[in-house]
Tab-separated table of C-alpha atoms in Angstrom:
chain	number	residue	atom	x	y	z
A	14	UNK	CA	30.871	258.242	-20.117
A	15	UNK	CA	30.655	255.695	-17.872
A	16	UNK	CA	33.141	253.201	-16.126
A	17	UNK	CA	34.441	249.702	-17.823
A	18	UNK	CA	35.915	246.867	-15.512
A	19	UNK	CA	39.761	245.908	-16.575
A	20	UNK	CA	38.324	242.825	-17.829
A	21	UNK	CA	35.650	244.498	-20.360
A	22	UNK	CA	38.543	246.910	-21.306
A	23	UNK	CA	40.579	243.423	-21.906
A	24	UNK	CA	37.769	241.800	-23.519
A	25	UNK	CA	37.284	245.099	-25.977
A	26	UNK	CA	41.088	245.660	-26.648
A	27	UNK	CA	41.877	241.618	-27.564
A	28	UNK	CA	38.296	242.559	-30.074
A	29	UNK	CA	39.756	245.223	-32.102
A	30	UNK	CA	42.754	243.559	-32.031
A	31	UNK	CA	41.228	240.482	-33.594
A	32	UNK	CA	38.891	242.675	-36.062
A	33	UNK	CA	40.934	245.022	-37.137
A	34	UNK	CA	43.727	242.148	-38.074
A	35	UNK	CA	41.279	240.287	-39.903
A	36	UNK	CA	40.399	243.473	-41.788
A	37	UNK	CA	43.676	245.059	-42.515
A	38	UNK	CA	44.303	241.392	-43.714
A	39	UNK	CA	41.674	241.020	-45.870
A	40	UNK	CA	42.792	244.631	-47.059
A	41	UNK	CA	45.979	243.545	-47.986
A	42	UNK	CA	44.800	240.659	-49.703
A	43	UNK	CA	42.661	242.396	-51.797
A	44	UNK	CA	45.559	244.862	-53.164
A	45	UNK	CA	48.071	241.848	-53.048
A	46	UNK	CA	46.084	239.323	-55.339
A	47	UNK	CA	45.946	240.524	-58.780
A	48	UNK	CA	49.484	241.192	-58.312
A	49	UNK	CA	50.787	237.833	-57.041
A	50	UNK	CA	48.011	236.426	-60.190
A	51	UNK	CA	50.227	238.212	-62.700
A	52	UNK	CA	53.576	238.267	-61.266
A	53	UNK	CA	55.840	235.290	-61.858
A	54	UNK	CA	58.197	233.739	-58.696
A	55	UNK	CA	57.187	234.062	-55.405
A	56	UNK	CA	55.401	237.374	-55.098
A	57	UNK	CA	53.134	235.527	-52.329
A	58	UNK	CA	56.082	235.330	-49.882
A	59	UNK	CA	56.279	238.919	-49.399
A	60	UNK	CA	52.053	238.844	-48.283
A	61	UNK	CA	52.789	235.840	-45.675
A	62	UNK	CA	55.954	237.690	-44.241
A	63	UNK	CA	54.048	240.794	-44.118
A	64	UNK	CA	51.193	239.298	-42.305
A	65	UNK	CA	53.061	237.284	-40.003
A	66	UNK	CA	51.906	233.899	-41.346
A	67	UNK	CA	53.869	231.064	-41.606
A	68	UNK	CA	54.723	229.882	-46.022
A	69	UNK	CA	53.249	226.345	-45.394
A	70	UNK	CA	52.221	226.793	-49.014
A	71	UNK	CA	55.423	225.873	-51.038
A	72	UNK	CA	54.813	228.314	-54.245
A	73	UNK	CA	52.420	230.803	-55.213
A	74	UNK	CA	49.765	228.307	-57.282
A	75	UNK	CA	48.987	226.533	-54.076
A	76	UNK	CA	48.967	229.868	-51.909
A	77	UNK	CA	46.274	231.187	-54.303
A	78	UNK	CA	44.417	228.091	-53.806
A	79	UNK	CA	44.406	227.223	-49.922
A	80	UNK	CA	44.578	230.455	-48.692
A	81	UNK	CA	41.402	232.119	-49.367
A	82	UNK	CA	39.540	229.018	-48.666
A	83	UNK	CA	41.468	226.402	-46.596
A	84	UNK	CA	39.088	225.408	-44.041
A	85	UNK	CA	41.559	223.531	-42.089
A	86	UNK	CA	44.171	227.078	-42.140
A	87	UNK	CA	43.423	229.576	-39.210
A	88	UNK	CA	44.849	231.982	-41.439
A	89	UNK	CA	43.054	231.564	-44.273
A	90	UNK	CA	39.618	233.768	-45.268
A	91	UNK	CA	36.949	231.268	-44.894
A	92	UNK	CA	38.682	230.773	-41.259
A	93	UNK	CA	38.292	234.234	-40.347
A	94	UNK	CA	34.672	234.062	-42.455
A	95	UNK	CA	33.691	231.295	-40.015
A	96	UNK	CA	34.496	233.226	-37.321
A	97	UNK	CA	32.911	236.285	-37.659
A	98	UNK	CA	29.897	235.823	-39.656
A	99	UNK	CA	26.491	234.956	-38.052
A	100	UNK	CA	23.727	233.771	-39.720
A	101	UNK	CA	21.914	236.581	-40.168
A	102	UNK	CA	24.856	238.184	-41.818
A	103	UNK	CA	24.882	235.730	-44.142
A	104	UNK	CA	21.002	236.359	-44.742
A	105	UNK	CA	21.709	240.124	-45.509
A	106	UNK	CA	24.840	239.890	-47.052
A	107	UNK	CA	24.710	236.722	-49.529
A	108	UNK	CA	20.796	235.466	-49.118
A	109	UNK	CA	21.387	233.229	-52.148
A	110	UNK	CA	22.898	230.726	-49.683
A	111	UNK	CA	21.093	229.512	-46.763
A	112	UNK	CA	24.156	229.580	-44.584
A	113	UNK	CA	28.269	229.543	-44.754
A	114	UNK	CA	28.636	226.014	-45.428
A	115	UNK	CA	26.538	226.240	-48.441
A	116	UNK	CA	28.679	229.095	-49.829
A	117	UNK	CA	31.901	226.687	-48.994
A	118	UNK	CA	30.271	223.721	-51.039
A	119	UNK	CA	29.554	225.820	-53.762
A	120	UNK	CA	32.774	227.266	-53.749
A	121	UNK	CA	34.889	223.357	-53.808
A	122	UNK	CA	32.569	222.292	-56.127
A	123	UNK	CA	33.122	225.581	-58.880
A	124	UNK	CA	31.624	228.328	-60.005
A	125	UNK	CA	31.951	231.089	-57.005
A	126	UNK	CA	34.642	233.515	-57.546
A	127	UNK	CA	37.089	234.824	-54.775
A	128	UNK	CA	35.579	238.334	-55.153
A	129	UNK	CA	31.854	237.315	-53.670
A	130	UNK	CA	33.656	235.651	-50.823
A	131	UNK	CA	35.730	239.144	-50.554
A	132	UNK	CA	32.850	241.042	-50.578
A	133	UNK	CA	30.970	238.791	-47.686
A	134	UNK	CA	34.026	239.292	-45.177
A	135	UNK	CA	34.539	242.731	-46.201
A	136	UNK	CA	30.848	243.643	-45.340
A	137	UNK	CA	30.848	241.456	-42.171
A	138	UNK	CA	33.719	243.229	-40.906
A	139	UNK	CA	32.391	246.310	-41.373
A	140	UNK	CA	29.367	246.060	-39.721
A	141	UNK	CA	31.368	244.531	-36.356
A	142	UNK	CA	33.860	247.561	-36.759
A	143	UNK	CA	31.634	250.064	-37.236
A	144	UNK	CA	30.325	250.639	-33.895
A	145	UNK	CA	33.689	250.203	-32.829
A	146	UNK	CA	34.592	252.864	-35.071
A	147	UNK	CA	31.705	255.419	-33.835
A	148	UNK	CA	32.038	254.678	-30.260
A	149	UNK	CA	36.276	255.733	-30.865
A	150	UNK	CA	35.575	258.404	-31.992
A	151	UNK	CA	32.942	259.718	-29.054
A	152	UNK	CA	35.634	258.948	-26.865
A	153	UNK	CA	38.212	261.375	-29.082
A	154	UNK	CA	36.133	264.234	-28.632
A	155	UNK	CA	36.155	264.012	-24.622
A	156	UNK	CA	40.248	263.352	-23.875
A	157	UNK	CA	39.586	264.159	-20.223
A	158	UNK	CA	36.957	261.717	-20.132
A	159	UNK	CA	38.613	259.126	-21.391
A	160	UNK	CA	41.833	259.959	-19.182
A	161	UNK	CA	39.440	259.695	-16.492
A	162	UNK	CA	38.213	256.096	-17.194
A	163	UNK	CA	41.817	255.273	-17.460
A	164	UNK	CA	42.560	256.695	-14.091
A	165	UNK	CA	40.179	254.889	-12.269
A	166	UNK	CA	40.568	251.538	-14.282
A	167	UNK	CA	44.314	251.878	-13.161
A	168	UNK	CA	42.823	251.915	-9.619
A	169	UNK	CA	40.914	249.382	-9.986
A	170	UNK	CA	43.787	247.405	-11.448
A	171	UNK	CA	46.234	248.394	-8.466
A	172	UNK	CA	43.660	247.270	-5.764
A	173	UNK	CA	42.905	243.784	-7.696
A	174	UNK	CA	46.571	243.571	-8.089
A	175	UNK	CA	47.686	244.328	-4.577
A	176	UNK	CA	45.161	241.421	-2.995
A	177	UNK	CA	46.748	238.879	-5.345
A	178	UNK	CA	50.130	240.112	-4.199
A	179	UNK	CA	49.305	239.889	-0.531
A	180	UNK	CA	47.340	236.497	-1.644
A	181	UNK	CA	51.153	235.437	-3.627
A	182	UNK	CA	53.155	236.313	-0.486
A	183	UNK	CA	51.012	234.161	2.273
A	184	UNK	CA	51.034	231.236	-0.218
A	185	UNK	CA	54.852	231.618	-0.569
A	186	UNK	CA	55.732	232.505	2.837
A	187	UNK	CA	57.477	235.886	2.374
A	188	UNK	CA	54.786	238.521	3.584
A	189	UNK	CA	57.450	239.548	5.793
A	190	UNK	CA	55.337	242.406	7.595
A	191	UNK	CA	51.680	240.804	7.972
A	192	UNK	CA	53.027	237.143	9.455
A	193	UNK	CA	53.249	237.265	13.400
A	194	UNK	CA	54.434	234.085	13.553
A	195	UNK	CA	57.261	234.840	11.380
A	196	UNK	CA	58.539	237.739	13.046
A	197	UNK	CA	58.503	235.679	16.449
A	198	UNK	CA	60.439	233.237	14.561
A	199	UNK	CA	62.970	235.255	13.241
A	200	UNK	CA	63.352	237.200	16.752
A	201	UNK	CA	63.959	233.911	18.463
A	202	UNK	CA	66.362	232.934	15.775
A	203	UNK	CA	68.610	236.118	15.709
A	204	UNK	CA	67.538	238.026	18.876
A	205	UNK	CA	70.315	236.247	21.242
């Protein structure tokens, strides 16, 4: 194993952070639509709240509708679709359209189900969390190793920290114990 800078470790948490909402979203969808299609009232409420999102969508009907493919909703699937999915992606995982967009127009203009759209995220995500996946679990089998990385990332992080600190003080005047000129002043001033 070898050593990551705080701001690759940063960069790699905010990733599975990202991922890994986008698929336990989509995973929830999944189990949560049929329900909320054959459920009367509200059922869609309880999805939004659990997900965090705002209810922008006023009753189920228009939920159904914008949120799997509301281009202009960060929350919705087609967002998180836009996101994540790179051409080839697109080539291995739906080669009947040439690229997203083409899915999108097919989808507004009828005739693509929510499923194949499903499907397309679901695979996308799982190839991105895959690796993520493997390399996790390399780094469970060797807990000293990673304790180690941690160690000297949290060295790393204290030395960074402590020359913005020092850098924070001078700016503000109150590095009390490195300023010369301060400690003259304040002998002059209260040394009588």
């Amino acid at each position: 194993m070898g050593i990551i800078s705080v701001e690759q470790a940063d960069r790699l948490y905010w990733l599975g952070r990202y991922t890994e909402r986008v698929y336990t979203t989509l995973r929830m969808f999944c189990q949560s639509f049929d329900v909320m299609i054959d459920e009367l009232g509200d059922s869609y409420r309880e999805f939004c709240k659990k997900l965090d999102i705002p209810d922008s969508y006023g009753d189920k009907a228009a939920f159904l509708k914008q949120y799997p493919f509301d281009c202009e909703n960060p929350d919705s699937i087609i967002s998180n679709l836009d996101a994540l999915c790179t051409p080839e992606q697109m080539q291995s995982y739906a080669p009947q359209y040439e690229s997203l967009d083409a899915m999108k127009a097919h989808y507004v203009k009828g005739g693509l189900g929510d499923g194949t759209v499903k499907k397309l995220l679901t695979s996308v995500l799982e190839e991105i969390l895959t690796p993520i996946r493997e390399r996790r679990a390399m780094y469970e089998k060797d807990i000293p190793g990673v304790y180690e990385i941690l160690r000297k990332g949290s060295e790393e992080a204290r030395a960074t920290a402590a020359k913005t600190l020092d850098r924070v003080r001078e700016a503000m005047k109150i590095n009390y114990f490195n300023d010369p000129a301060l400690i003259k002043e304040q002998a002059a001033r209260y040394g009588k």
